[in-house]
PDB file of C-alpha atoms in Angstrom:
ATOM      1  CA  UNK A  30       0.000   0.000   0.000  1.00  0.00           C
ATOM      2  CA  UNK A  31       1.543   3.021  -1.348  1.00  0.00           C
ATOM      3  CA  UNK A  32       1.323   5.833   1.947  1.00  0.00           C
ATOM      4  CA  UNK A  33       3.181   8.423  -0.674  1.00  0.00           C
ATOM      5  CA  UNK A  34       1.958   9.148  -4.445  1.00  0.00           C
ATOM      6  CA  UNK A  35       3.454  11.345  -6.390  1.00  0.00           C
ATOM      7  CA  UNK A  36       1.765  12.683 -10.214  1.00  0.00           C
ATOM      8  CA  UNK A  37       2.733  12.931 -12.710  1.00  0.00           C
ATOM      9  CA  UNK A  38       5.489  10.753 -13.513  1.00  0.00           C
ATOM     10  CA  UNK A  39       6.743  13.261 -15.558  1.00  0.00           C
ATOM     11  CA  UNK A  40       5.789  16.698 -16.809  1.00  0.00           C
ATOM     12  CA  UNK A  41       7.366  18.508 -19.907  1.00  0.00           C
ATOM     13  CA  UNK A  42       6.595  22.405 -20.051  1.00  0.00           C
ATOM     14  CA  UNK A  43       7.933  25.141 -21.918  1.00  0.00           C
ATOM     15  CA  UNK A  44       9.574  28.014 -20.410  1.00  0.00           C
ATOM     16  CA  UNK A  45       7.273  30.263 -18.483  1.00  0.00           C
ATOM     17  CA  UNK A  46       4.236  27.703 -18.439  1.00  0.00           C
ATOM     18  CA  UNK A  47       3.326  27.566 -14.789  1.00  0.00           C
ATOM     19  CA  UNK A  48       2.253  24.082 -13.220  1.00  0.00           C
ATOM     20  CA  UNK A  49       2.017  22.515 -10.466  1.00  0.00           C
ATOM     21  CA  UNK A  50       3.416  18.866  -9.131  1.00  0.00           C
ATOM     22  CA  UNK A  51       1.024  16.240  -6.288  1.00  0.00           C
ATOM     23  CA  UNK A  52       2.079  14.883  -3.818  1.00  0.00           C
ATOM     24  CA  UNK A  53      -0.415  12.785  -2.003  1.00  0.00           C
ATOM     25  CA  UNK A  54      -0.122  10.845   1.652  1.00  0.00           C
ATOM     26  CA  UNK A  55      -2.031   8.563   3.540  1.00  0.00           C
ATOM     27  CA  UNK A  56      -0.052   8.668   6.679  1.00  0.00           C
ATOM     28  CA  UNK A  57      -2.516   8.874   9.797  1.00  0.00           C
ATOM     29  CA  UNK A  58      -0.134  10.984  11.662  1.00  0.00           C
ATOM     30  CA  UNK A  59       1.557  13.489   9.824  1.00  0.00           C
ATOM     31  CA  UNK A  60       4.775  14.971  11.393  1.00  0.00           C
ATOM     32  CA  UNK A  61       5.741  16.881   8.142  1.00  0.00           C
ATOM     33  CA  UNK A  62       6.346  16.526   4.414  1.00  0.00           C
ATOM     34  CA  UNK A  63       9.824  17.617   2.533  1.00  0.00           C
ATOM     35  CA  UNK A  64      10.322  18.158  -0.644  1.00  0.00           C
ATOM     36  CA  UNK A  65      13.703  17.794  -2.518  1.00  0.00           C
ATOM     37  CA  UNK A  66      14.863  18.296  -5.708  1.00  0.00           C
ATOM     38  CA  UNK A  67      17.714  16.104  -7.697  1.00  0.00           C
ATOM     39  CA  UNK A  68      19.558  16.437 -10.389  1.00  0.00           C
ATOM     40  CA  UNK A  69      20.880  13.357 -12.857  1.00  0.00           C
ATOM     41  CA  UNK A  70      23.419  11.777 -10.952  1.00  0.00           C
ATOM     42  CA  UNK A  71      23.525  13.859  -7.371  1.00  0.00           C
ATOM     43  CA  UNK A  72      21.968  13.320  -4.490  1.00  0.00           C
ATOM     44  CA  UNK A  73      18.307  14.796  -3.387  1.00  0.00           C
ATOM     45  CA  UNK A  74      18.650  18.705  -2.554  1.00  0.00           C
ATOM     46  CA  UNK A  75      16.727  19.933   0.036  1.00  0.00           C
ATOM     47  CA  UNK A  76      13.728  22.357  -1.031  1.00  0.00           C
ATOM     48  CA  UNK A  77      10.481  23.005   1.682  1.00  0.00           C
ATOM     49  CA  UNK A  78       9.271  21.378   5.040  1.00  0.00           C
ATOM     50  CA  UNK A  79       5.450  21.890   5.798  1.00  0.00           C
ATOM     51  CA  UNK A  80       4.244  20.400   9.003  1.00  0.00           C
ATOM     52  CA  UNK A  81       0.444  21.726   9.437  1.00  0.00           C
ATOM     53  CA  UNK A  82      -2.413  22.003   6.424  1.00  0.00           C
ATOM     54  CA  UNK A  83      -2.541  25.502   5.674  1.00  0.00           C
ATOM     55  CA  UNK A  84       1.346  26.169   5.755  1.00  0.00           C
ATOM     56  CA  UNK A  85       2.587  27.638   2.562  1.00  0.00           C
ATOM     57  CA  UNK A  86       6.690  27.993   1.830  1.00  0.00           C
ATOM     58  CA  UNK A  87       8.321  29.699  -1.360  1.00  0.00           C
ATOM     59  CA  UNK A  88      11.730  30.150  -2.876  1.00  0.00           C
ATOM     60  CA  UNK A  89      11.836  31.842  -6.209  1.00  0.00           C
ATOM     61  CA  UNK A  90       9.958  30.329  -8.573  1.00  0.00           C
ATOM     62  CA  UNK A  91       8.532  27.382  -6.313  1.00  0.00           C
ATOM     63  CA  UNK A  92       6.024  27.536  -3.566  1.00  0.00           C
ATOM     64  CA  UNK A  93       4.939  24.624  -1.723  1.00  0.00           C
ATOM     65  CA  UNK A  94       1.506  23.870  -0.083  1.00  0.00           C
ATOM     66  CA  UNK A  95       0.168  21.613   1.970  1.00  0.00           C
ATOM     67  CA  UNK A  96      -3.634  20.368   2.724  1.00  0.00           C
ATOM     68  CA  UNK A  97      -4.499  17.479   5.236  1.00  0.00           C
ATOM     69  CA  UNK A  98      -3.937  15.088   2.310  1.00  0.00           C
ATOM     70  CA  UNK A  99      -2.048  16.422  -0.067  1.00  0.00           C
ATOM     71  CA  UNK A 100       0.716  18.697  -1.346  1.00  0.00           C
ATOM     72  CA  UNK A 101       1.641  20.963  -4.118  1.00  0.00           C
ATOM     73  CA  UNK A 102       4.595  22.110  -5.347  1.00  0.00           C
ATOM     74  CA  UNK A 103       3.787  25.200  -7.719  1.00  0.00           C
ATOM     75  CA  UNK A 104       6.247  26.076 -10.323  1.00  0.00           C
ATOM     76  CA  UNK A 105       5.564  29.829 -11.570  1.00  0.00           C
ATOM     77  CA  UNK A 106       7.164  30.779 -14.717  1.00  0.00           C
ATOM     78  CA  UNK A 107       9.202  27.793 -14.754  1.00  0.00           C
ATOM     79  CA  UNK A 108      13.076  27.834 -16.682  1.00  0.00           C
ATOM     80  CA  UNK A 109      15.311  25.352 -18.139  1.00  0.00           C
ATOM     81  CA  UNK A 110      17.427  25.178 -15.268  1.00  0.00           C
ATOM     82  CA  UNK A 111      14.226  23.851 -13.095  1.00  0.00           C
ATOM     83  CA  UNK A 112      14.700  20.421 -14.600  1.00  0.00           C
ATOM     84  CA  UNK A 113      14.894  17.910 -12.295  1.00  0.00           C
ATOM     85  CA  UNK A 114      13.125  15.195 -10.548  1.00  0.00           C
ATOM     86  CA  UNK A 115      11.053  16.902  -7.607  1.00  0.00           C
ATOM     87  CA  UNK A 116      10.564  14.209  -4.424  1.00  0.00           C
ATOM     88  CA  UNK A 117       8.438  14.381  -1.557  1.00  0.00           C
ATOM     89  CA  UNK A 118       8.824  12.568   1.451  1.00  0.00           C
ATOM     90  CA  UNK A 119       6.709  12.179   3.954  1.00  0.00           C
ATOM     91  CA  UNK A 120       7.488  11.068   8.231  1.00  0.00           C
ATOM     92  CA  UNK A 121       4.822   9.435  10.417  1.00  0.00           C
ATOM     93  CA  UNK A 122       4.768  10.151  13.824  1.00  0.00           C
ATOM     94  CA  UNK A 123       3.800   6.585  14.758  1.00  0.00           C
ATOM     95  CA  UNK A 124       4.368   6.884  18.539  1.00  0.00           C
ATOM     96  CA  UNK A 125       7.633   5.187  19.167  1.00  0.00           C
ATOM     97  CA  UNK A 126       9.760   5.926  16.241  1.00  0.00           C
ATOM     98  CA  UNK A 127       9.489   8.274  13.468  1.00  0.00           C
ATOM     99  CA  UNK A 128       9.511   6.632   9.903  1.00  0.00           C
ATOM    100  CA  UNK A 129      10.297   8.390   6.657  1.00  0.00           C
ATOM    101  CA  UNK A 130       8.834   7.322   3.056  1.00  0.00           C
ATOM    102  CA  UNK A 131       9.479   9.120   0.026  1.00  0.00           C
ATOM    103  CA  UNK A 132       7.744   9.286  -3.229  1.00  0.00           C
ATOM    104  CA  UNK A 133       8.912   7.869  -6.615  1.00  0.00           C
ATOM    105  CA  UNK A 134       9.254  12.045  -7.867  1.00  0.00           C
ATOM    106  CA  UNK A 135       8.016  13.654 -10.713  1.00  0.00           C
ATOM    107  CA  UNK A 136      10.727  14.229 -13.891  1.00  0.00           C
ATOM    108  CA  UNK A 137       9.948  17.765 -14.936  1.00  0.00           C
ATOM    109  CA  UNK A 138      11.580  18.938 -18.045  1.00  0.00           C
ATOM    110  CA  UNK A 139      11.139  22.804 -18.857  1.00  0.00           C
ATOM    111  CA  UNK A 140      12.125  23.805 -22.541  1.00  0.00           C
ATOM    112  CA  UNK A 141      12.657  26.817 -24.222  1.00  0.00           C
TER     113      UNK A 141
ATOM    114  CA  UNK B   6      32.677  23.522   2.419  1.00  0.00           C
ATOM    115  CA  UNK B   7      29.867  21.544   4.180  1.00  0.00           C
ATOM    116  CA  UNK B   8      29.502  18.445   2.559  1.00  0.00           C
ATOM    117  CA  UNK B   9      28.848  14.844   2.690  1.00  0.00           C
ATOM    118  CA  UNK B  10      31.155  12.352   1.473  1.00  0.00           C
ATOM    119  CA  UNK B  11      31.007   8.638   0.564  1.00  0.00           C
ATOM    120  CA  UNK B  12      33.279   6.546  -0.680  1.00  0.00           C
ATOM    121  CA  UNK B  13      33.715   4.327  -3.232  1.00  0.00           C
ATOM    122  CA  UNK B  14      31.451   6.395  -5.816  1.00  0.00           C
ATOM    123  CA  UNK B  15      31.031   3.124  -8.067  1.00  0.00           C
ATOM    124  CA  UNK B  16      31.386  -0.806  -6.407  1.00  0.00           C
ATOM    125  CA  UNK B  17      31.278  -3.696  -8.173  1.00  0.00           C
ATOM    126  CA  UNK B  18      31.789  -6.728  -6.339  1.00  0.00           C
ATOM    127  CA  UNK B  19      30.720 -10.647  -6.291  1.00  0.00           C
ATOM    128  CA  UNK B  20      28.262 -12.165  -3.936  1.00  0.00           C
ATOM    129  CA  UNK B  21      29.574 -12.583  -0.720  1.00  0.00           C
ATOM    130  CA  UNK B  22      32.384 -10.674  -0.496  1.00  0.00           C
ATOM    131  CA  UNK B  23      31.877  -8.163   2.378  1.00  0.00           C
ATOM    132  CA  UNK B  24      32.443  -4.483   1.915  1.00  0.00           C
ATOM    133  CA  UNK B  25      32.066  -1.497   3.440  1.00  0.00           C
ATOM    134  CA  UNK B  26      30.929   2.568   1.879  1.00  0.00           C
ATOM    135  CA  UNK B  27      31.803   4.946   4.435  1.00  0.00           C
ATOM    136  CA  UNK B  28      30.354   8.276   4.727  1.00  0.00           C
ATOM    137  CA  UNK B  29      31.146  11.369   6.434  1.00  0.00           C
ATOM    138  CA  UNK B  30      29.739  14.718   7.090  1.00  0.00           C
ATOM    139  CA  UNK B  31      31.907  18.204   8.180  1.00  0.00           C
ATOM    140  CA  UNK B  32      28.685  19.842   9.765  1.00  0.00           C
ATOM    141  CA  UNK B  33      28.383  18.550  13.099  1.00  0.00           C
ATOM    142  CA  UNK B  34      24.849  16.640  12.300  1.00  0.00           C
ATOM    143  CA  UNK B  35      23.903  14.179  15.029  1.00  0.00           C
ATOM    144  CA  UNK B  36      21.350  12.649  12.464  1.00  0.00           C
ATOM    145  CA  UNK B  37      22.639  10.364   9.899  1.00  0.00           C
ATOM    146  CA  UNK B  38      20.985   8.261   7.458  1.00  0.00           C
ATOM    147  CA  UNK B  39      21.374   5.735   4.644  1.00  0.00           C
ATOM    148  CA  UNK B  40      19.532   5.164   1.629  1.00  0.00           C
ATOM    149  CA  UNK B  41      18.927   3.137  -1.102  1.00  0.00           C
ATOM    150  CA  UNK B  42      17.488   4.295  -4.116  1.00  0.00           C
ATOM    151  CA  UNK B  43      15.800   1.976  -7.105  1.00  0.00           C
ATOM    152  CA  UNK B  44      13.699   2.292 -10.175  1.00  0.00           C
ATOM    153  CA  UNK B  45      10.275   2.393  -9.464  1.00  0.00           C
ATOM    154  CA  UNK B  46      10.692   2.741  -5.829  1.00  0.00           C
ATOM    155  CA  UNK B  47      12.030   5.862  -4.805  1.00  0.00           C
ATOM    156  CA  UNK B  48      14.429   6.647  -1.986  1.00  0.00           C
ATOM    157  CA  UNK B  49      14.083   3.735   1.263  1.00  0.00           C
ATOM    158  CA  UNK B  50      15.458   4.324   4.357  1.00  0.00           C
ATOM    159  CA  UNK B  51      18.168   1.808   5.199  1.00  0.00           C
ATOM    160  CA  UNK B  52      19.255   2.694   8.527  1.00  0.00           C
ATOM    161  CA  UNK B  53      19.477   5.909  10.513  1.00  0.00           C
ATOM    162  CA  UNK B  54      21.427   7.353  13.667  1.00  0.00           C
ATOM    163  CA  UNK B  55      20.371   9.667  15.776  1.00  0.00           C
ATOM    164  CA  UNK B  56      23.586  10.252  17.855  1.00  0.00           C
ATOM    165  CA  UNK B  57      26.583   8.928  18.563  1.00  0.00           C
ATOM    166  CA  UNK B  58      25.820   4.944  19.577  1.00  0.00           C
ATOM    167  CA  UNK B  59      22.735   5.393  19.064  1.00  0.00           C
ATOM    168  CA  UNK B  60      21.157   3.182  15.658  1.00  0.00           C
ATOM    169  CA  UNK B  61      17.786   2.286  14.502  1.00  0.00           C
ATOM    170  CA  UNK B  62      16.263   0.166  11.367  1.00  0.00           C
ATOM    171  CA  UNK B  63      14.250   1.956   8.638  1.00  0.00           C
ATOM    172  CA  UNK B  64      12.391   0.213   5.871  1.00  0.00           C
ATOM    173  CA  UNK B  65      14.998  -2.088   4.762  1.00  0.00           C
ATOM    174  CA  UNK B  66      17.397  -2.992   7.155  1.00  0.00           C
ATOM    175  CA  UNK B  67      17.672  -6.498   5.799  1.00  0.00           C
ATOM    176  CA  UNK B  68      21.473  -7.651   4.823  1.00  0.00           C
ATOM    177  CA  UNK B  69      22.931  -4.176   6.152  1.00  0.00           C
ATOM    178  CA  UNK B  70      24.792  -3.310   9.172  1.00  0.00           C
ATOM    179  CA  UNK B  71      25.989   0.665  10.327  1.00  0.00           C
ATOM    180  CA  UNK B  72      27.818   1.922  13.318  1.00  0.00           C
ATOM    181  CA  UNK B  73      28.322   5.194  14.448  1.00  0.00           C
ATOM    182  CA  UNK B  74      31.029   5.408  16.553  1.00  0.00           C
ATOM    183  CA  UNK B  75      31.915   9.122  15.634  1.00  0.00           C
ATOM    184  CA  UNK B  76      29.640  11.863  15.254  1.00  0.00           C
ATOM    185  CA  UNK B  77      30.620  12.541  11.936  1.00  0.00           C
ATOM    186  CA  UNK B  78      31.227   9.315  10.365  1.00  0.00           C
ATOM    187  CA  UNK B  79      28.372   6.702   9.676  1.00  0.00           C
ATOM    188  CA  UNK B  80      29.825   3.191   7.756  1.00  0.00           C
ATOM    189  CA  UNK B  81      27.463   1.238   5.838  1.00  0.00           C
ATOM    190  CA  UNK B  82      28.106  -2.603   5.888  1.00  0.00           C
ATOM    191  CA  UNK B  83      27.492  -5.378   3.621  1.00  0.00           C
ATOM    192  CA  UNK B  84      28.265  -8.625   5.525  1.00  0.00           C
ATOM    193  CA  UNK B  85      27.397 -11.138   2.724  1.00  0.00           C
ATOM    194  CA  UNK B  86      26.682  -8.871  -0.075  1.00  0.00           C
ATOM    195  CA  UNK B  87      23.837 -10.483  -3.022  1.00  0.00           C
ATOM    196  CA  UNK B  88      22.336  -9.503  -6.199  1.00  0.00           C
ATOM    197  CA  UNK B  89      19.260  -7.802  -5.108  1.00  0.00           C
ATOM    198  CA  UNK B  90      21.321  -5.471  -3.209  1.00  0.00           C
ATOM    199  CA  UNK B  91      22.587  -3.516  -6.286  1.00  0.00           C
ATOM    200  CA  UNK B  92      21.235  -0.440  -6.168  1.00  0.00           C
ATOM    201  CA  UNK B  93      22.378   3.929  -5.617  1.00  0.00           C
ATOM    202  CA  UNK B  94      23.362   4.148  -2.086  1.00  0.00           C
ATOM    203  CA  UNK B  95      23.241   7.616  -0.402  1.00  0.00           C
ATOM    204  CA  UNK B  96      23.741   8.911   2.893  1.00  0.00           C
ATOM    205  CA  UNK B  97      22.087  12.077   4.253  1.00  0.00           C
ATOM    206  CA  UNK B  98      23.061  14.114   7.573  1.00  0.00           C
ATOM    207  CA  UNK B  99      20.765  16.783   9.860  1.00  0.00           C
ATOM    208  CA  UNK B 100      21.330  18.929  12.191  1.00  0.00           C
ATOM    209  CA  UNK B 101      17.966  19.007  13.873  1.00  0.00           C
ATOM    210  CA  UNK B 102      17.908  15.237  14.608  1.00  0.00           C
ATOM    211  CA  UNK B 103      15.290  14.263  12.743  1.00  0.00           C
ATOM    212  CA  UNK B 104      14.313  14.715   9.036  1.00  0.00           C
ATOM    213  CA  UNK B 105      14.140  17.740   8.373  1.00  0.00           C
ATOM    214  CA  UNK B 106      16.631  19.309   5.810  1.00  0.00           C
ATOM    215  CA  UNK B 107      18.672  16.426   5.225  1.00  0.00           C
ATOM    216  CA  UNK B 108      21.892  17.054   3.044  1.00  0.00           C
ATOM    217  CA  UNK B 109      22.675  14.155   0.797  1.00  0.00           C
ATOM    218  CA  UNK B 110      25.945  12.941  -0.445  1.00  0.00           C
ATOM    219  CA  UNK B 111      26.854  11.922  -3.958  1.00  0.00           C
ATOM    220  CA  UNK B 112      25.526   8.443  -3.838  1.00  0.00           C
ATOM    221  CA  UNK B 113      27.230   5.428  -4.104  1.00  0.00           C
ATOM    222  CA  UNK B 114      26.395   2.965  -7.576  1.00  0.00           C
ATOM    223  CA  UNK B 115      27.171  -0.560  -6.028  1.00  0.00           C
ATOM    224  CA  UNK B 116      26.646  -3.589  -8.432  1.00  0.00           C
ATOM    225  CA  UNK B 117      26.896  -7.106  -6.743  1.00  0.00           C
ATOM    226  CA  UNK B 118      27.509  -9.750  -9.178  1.00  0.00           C
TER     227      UNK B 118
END
């Protein structure tokens, strides 16, 4: 049973199209949801942490949201150096130990 | 520069033959983690420490072994190494001890023959 969904797969835009990337969660107890960005062949890159529905966090040209069961990451105006795989993770406070799952990402690929 | 290191970059080895890909971190994180990363599946936790001595399983401890013995060093440890555990390795540190903000190394590609 998937807890963490990410769609889609992969999204293709052109420069300056705005979009915006899902993450969904299943988690009962949500103790916050990260999202990362990586590049071929380097390791994930930290982005946004969100703990509570309602919390919004940008950084240039991304802004991440979060709702009590999903998140999205909103690319405005999006260039070609925003290509990447985007990951969220997602830890669940399960009482005794906190466990982390992450999504399989979303390849975006912005063109000119 | 704050980084995290691990070493080898690329593995490949035969089935059995123990090995070790150490990683270290210049920050002073107390929270270290491994991963393993496959097609289709995403990032799984391996292992993850959240002090010195201190070590607990993640998803898919199975086959691995860490120690942390130093705060800034966290050795990940194939006793009896098999096919199913080729895969991109990385290790992550935090200075919050927890999840939050992880920095990632490099990765590690291991192939086990």
């Amino acid at each position: 049973e998937d807890q963490v969904t990410q769609s889609p797969e992969a999204l293709r835009l052109q420069e300056g199209e705005s979009s915006s990337l899902n993450c969904s969660y299943t988690v009962s107890g949500l103790r916050g949801l990260f999202w990362y960005r990586q590049d071929p062949g380097k390791g994930p890159e930290f982005l946004f942490t969100l703990y509570s529905a309602g919390e919004e966090k940008e950084k240039e040209r991304l802004k991440a949201t979060l709702t009590k069961k999903e998140s999205f990451l909103h690319i405005t105006a999006p260039k070609p150096e925003d290509s990447a795989t985007y990951l969220c993770a997602v830890q669940e406070d399960t009482g005794t130990a906190s466990k982390l799952t992450f999504g399989t990402g979303t390849r975006l690929q912005v063109t000119l | 520069e704050a980084q995290v290191t691990q070493n080898p970059r690329y593995l490949i080895t035969v089935t059995g033959k123990k090995l070790t890909v150490t990683c270290s971190q210049n920050m002073n994180h107390e929270y270290m983690s491994w991963y393993r990363q496959d097609p289709g599946l995403g990032l799984r936790q391996i292992y993850y420490s959240m002090n010195v001595e201190v070590t607990d399983k993640g998803d898919v401890p199975e086959g691995y072994k860490v120690s942390r013995k130093e705060k800034r060093n966290f050795p990940l440890i194939l006793e009896s190494p098999s096919p199913n555990q080729t895969s991109l390795y990385f290790c992550a540190s935090s200075l919050y001890g927890g999840f939050n903000e992880q920095f990632f190394g490099p990765g590690t590609r291991l192939t086990v023959l």
